[in-house]
Tab-separated table of C-alpha atoms (C1' of nucleotides) in Angstrom:
chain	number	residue	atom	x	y	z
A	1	UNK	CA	-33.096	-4.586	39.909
A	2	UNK	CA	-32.906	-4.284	43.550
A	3	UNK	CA	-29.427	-5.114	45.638
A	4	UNK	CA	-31.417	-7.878	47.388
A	5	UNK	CA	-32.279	-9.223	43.881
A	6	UNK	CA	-28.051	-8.923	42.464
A	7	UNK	CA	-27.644	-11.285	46.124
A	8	UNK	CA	-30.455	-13.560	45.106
A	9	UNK	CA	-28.475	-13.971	41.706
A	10	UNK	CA	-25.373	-14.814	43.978
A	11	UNK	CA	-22.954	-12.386	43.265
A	12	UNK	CA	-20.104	-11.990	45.581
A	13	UNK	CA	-20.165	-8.090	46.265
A	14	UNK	CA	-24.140	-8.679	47.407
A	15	UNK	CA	-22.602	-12.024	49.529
A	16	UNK	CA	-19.673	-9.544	51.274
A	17	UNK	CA	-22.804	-7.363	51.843
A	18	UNK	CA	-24.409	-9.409	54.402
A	19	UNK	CA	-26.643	-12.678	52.949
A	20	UNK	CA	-25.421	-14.371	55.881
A	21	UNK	CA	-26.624	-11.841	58.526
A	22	UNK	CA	-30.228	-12.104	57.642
A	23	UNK	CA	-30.518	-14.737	60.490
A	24	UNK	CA	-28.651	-12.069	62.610
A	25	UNK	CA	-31.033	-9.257	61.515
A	26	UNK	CA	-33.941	-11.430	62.990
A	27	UNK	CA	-32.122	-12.306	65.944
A	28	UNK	CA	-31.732	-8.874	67.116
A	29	UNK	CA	-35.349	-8.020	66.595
A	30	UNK	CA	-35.919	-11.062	69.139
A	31	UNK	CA	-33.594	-10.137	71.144
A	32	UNK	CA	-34.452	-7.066	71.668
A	33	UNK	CA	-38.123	-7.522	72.290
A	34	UNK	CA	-37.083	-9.260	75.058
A	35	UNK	CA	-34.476	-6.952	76.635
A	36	UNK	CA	-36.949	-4.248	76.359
A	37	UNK	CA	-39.489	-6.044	77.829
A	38	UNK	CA	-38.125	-6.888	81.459
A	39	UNK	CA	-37.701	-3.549	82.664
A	40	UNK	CA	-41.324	-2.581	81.133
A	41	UNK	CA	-42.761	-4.415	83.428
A	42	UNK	CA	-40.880	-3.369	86.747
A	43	UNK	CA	-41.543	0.331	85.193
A	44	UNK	CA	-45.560	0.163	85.025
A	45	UNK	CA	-45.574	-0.642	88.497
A	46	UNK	CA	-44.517	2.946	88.379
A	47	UNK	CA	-46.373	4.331	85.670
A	48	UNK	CA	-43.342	4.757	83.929
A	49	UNK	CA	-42.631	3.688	80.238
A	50	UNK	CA	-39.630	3.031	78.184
A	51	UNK	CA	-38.842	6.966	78.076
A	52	UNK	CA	-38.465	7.451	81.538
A	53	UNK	CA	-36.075	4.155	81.699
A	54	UNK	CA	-33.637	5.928	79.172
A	55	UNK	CA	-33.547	9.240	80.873
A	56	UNK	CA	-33.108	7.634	84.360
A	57	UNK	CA	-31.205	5.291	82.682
A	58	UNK	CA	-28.375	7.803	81.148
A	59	UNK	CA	-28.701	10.154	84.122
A	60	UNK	CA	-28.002	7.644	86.247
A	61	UNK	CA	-24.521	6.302	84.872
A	62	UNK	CA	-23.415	9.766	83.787
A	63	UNK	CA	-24.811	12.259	86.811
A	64	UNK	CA	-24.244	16.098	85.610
A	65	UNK	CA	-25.554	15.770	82.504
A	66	UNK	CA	-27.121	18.433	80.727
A	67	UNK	CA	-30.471	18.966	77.998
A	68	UNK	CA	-28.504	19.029	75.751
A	69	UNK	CA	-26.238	15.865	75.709
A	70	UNK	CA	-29.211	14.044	76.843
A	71	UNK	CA	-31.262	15.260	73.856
A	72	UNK	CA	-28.463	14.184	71.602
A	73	UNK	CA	-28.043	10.579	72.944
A	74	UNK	CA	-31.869	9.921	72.691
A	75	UNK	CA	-32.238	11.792	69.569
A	76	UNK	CA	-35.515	12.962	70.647
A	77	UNK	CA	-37.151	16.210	70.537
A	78	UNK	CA	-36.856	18.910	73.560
A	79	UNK	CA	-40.766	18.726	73.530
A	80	UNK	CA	-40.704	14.742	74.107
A	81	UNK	CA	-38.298	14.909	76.744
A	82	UNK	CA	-39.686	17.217	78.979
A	83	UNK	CA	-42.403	15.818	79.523
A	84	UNK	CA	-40.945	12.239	80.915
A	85	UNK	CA	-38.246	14.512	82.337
A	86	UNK	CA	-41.444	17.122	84.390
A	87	UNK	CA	-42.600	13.401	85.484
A	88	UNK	CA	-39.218	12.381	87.044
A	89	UNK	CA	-38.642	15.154	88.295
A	90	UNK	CA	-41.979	15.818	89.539
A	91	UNK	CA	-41.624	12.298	91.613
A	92	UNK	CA	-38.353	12.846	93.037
A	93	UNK	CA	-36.554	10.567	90.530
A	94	UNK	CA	-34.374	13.008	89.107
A	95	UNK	CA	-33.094	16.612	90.669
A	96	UNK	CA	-31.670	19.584	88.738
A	97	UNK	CA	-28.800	22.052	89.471
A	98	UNK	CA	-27.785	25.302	87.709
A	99	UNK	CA	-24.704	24.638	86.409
A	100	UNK	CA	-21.753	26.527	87.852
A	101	UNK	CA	-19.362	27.181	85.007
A	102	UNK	CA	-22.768	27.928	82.505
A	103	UNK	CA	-25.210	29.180	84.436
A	104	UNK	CA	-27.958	28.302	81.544
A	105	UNK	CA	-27.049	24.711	81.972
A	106	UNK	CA	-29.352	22.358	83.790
A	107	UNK	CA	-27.349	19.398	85.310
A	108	UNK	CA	-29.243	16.340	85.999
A	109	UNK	CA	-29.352	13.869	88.974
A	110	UNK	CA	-30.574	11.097	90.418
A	111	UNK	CA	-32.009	10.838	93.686
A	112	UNK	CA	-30.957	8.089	96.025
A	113	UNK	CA	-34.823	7.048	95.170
A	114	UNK	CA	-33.898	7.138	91.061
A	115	UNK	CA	-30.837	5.649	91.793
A	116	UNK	CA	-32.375	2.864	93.280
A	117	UNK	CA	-34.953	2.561	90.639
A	118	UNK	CA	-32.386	3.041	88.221
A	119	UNK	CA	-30.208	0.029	89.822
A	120	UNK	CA	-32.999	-2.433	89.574
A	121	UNK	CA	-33.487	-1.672	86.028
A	122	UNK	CA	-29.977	-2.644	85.410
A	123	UNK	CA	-30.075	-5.474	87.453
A	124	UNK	CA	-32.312	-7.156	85.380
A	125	UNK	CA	-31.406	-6.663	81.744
A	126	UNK	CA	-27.421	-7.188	83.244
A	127	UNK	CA	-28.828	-10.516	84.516
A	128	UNK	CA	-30.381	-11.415	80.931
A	129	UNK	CA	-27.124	-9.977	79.545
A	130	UNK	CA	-25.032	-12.627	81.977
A	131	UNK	CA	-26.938	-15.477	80.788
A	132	UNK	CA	-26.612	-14.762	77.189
A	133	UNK	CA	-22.899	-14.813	77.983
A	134	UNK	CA	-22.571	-17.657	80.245
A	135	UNK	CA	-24.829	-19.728	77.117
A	136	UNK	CA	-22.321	-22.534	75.447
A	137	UNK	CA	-20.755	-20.638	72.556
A	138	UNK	CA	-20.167	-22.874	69.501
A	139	UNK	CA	-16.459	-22.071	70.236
A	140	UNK	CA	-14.121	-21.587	66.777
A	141	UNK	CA	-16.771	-20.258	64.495
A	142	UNK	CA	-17.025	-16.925	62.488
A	143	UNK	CA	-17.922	-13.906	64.285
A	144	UNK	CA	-21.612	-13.994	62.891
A	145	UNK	CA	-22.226	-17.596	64.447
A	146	UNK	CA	-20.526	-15.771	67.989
A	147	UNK	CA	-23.182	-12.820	67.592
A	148	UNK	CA	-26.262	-14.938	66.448
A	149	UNK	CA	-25.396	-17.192	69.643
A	150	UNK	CA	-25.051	-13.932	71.608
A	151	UNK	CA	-28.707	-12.795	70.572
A	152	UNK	CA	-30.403	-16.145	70.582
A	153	UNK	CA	-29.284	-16.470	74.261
A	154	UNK	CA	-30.769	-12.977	75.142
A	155	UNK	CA	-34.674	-14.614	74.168
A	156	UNK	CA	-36.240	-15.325	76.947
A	157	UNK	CA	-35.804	-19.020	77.520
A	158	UNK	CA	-39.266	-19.758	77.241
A	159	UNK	CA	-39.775	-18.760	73.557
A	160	UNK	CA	-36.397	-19.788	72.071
A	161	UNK	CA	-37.904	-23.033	71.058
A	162	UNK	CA	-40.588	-21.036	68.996
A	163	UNK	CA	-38.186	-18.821	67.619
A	164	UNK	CA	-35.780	-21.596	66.654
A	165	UNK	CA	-39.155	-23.669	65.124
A	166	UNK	CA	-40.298	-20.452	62.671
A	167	UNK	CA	-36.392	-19.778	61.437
A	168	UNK	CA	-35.830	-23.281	60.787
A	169	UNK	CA	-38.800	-22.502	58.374
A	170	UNK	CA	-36.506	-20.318	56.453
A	171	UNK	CA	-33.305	-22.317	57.266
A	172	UNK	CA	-34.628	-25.326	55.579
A	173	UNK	CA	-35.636	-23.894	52.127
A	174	UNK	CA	-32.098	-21.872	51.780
A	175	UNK	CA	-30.252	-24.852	53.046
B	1	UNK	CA	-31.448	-2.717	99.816
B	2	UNK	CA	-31.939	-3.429	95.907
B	3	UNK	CA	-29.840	-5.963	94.264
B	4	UNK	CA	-27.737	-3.428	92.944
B	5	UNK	CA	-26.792	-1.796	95.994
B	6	UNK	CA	-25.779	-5.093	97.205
B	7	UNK	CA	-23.630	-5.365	93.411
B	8	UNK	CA	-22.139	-2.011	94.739
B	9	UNK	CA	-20.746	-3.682	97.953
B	10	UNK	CA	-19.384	-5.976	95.951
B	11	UNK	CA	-20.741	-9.125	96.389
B	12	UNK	CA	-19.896	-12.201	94.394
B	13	UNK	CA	-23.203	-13.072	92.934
B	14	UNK	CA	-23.734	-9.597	92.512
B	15	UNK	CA	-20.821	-9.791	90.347
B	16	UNK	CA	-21.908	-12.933	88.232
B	17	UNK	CA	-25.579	-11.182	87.962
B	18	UNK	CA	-23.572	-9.031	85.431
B	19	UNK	CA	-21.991	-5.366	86.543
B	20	UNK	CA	-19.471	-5.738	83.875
B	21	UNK	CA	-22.245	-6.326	81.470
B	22	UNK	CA	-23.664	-2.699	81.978
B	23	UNK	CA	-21.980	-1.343	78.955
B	24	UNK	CA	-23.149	-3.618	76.843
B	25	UNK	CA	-26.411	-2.635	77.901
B	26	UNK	CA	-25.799	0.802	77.036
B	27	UNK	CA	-24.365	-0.324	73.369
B	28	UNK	CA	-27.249	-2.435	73.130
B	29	UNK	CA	-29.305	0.778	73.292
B	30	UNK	CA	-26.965	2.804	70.537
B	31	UNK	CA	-26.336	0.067	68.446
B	32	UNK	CA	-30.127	-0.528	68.236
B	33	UNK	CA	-30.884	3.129	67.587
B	34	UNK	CA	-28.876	3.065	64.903
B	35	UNK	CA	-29.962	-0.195	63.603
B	36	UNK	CA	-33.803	0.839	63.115
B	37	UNK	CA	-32.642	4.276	61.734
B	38	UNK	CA	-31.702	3.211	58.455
B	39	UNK	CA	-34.884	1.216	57.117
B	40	UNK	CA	-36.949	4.324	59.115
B	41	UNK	CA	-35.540	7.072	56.357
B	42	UNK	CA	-36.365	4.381	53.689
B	43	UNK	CA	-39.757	3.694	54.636
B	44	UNK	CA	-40.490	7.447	55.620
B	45	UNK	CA	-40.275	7.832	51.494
B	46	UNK	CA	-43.272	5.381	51.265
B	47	UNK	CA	-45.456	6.922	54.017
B	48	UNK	CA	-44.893	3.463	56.374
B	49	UNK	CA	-43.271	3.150	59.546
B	50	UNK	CA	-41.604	1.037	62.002
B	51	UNK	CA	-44.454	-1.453	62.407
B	52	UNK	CA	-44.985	-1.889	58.846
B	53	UNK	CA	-41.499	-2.872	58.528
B	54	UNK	CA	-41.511	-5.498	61.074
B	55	UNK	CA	-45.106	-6.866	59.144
B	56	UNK	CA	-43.333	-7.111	55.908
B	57	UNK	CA	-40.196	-7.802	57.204
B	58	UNK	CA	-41.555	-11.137	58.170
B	59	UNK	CA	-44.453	-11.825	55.687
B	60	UNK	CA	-41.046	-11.521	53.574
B	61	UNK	CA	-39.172	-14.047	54.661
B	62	UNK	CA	-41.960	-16.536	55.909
B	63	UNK	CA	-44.603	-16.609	53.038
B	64	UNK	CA	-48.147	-17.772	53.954
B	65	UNK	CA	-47.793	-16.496	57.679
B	66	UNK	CA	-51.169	-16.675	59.482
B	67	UNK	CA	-52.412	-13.336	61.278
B	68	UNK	CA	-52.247	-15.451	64.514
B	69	UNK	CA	-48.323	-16.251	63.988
B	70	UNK	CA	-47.530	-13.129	63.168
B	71	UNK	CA	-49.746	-11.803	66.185
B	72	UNK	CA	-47.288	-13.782	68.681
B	73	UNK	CA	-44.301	-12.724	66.728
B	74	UNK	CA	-44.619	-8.905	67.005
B	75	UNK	CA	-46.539	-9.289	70.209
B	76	UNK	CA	-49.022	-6.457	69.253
B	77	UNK	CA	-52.834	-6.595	69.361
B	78	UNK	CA	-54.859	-7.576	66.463
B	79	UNK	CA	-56.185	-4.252	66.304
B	80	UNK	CA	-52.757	-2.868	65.885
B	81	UNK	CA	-51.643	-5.018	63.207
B	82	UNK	CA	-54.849	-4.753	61.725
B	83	UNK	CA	-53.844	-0.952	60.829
B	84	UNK	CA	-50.397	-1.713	59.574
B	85	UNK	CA	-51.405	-4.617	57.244
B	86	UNK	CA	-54.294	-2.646	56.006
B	87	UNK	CA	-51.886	0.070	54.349
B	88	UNK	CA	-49.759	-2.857	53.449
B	89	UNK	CA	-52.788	-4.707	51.316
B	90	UNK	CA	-54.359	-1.876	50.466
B	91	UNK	CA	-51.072	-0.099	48.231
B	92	UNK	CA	-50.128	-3.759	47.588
B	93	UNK	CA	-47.048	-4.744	49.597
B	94	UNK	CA	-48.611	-7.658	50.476
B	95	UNK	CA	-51.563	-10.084	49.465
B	96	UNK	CA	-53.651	-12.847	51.469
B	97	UNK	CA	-54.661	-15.925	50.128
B	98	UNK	CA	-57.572	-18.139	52.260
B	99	UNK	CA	-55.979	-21.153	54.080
B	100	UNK	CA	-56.202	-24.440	51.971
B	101	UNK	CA	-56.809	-26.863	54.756
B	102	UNK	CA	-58.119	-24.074	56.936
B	103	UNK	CA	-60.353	-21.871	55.632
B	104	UNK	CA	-60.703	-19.316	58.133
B	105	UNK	CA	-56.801	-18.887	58.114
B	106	UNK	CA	-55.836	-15.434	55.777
B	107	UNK	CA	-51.767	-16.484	54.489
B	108	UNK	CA	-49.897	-13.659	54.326
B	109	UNK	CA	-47.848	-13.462	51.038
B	110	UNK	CA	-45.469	-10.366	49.437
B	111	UNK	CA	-46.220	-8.911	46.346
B	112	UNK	CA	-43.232	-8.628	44.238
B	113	UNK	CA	-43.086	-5.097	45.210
B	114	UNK	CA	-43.619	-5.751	48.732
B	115	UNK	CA	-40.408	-8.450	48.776
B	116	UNK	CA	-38.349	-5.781	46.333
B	117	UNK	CA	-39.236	-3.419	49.456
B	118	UNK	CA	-38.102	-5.926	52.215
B	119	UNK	CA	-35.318	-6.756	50.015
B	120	UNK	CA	-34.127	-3.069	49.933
B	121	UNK	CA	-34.328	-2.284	53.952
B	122	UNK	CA	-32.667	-6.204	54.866
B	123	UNK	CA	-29.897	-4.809	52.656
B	124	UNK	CA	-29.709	-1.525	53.964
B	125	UNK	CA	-29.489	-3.454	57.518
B	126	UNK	CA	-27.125	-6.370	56.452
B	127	UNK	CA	-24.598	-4.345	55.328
B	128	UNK	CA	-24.152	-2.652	58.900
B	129	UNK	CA	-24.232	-6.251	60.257
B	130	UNK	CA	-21.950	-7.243	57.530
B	131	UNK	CA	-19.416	-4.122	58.384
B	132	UNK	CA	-19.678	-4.513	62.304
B	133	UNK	CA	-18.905	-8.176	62.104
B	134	UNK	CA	-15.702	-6.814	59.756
B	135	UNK	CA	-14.615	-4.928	62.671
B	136	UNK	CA	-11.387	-5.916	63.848
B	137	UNK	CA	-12.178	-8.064	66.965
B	138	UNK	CA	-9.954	-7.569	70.324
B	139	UNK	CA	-9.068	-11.291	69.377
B	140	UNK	CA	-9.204	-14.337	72.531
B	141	UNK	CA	-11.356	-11.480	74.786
B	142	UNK	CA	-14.590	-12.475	77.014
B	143	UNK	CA	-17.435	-13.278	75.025
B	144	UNK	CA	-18.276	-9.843	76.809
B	145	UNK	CA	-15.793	-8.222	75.042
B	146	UNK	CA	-16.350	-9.756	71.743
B	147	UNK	CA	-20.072	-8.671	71.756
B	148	UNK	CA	-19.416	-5.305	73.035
B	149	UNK	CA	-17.226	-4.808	69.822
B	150	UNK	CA	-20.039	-6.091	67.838
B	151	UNK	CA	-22.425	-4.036	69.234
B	152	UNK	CA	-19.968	-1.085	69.043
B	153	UNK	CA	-19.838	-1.739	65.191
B	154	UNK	CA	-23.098	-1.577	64.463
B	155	UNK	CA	-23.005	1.733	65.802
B	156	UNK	CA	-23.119	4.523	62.820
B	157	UNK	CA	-19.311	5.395	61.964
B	158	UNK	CA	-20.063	9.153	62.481
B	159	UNK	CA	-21.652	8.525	66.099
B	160	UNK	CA	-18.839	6.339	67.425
B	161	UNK	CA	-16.202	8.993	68.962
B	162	UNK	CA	-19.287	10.658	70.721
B	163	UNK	CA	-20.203	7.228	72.151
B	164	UNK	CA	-16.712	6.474	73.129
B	165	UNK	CA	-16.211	9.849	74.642
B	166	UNK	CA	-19.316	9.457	76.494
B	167	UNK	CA	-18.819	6.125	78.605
B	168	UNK	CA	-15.145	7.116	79.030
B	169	UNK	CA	-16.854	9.306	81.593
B	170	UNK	CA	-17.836	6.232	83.416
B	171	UNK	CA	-14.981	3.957	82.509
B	172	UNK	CA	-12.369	6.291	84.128
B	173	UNK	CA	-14.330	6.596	87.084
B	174	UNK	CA	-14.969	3.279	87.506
B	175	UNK	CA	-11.292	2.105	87.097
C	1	DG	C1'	-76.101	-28.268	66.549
C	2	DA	C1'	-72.982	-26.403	70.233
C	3	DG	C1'	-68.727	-24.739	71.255
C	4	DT	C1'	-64.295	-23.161	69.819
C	5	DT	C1'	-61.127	-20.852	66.778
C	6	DA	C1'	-59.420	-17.320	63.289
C	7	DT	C1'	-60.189	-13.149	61.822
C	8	DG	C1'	-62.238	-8.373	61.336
C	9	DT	C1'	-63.950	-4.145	63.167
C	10	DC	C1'	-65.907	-0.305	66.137
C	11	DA	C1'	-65.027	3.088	69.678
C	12	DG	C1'	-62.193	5.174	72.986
C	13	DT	C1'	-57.671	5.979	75.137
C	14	DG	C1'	-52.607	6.492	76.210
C	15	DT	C1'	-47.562	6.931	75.277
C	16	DT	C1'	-44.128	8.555	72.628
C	17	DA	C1'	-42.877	11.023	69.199
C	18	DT	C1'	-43.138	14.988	65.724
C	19	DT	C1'	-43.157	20.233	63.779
C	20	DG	C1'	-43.290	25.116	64.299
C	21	DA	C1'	-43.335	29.071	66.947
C	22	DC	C1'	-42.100	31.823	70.614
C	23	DA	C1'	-40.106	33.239	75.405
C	24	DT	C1'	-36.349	33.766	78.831
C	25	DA	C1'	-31.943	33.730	80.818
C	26	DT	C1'	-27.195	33.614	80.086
C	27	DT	C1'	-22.938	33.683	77.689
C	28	DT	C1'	-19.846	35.221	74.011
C	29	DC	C1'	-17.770	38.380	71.270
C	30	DA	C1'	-16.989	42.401	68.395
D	1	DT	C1'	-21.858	47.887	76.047
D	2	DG	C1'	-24.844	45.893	72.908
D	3	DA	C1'	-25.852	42.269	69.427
D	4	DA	C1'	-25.748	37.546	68.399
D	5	DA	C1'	-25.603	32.992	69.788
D	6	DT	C1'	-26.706	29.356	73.100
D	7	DA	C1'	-29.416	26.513	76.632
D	8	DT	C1'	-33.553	25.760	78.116
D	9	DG	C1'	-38.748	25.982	78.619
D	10	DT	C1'	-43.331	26.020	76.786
D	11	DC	C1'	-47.593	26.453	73.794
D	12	DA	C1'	-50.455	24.210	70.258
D	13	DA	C1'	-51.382	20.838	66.877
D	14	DT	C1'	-50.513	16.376	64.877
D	15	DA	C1'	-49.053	11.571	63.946
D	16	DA	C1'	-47.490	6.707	64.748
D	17	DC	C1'	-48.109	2.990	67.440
D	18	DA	C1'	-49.899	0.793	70.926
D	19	DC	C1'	-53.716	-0.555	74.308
D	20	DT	C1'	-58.640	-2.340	76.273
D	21	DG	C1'	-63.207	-3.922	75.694
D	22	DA	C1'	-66.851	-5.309	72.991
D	23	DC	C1'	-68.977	-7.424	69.280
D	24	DA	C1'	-69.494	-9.812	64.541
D	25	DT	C1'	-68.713	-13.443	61.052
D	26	DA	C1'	-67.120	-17.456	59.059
D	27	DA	C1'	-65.305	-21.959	59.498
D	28	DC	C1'	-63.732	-25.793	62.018
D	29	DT	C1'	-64.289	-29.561	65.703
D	30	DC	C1'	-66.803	-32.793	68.129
DNA sequence: GAGTTATGTCAGTGTTATTGACATATTTCA
DNA sequence: TGAAATATGTCAATAACACTGACATAACTC
């Protein structure tokens, strides 16, 4: 018998686990989908895909960074990254120095031209962000009814009622 | 000038558009990283992937989904779906039944092993919602605040100090 | 019966990722 | 000083996941 089945049965260990959050689990899928997909768009103007928006993304708010630490944020191979990294570089997105106290190290940079790409990237998921924030909150509730309210918000207006319409699907037949 | 070179200068709307919501971007990315990384190493033991989560994820929990619903839920092509589901009915996760009052419609439905499968990477997933929304919250904070310490639990335990370490980088040299 | 809709499928392509192996420059340390 | 470890780069092959465009079939609508 599975953990999800014990939870079906009701016990209160599988409850504590997290019944409740499968709304939230859903949410964030949503949510995400959208986040991601602003800057997608702005980035195929440029050829760019969602690779190149995390390099220039982490190079961008922490300049100096090395291979290395950027290898272990994206957990990504040294194989995938070089190749969006030879394309950012290649375009003037992204600069390199030899690093002065490790000589082996190759610190990374934006240019004023990836910093300004970089910036507009921002701009728009921190605007998404803002409106999620600035959304009514259902005030003195339980953290999970703050974060599902936090992650419905981030849905792009247009398709909350669509979203709300299939989970009330679910909603309905558990309530 | 871009919009965030303006946000640089200062501006009020600039402001409201959401600087202070740029770390929550960034946890947005880590927290989501880590959320998709524990159904992966299930699902990597059954040969399926990312995509064939989100199919059964939502066949799952909304029995007799059309192809066309789910189309506009994942936002894929039908050719890509087409792939997933096939491995799906074919080592039966899942089973279609032809639409009663439509007949052209294919409802999606889980096998029992298919939901014992969703029911095992939900939990696996709930009970990191379930811990992060345990955290201790900073109390009467921003709703910014209260989501970044959401999205900070959901981060794995392990990764947390290098996170922390990481944007303290930016945090000191921002205040 | 004509037109539309829901689905399936073929062929080709692109992005992002992987593994494994090997090369080079530099640093560390015994 | 010389050996080992580290940081990075690169080659080749492969896989997962997505795309476009075109075409086919069955079933519904009018």
């Amino acid at each position: 018998m599975t953990s999800r089945a014990t939870r079906a049965a009701g016990s209160d260990e599988a409850i504590a686990a997290g019944s409740a959050g499968d709304d939230l689990i859903e949410l964030l899928f949503f949510a995400y989908r959208d986040f991601v997909g602003d800057p997608d768009r702005i980035l195929a103007q440029y050829g760019f895909g969602r690779a190149h928006h995390r390099v220039l993304h982490f190079v961008d708010r922490y300049p100096g960074l090395t291979i290395a630490e950027l290898l272990d944020i994206l957990r990504i191979t040294k194989q995938s990254l070089n190749r969006v990294l030879k394309d950012l570089i290649g375009q003037d997105y992204i600069a390199q120095k030899t690093g002065t106290s490790d000589r082996r190290q190759r610190l990374l940079f934006c240019t004023p031209a990836g910093t300004a790409l970089a910036g507009d990237l921002i701009d728009v998921q921190a605007r998404r962000v803002a409106r999620a924030l600035a959304e009514p909150d259902p005030g003195v509730g339980t953290g999970l009814a703050t974060a599902e309210s936090f992650l419905f918000g981030m849905i792009e207006p247009d398709e909350r009622a669509a979203v709300r319409r299939l989970m009330a699907r679910r909603i309905r037949s558990v309530a």
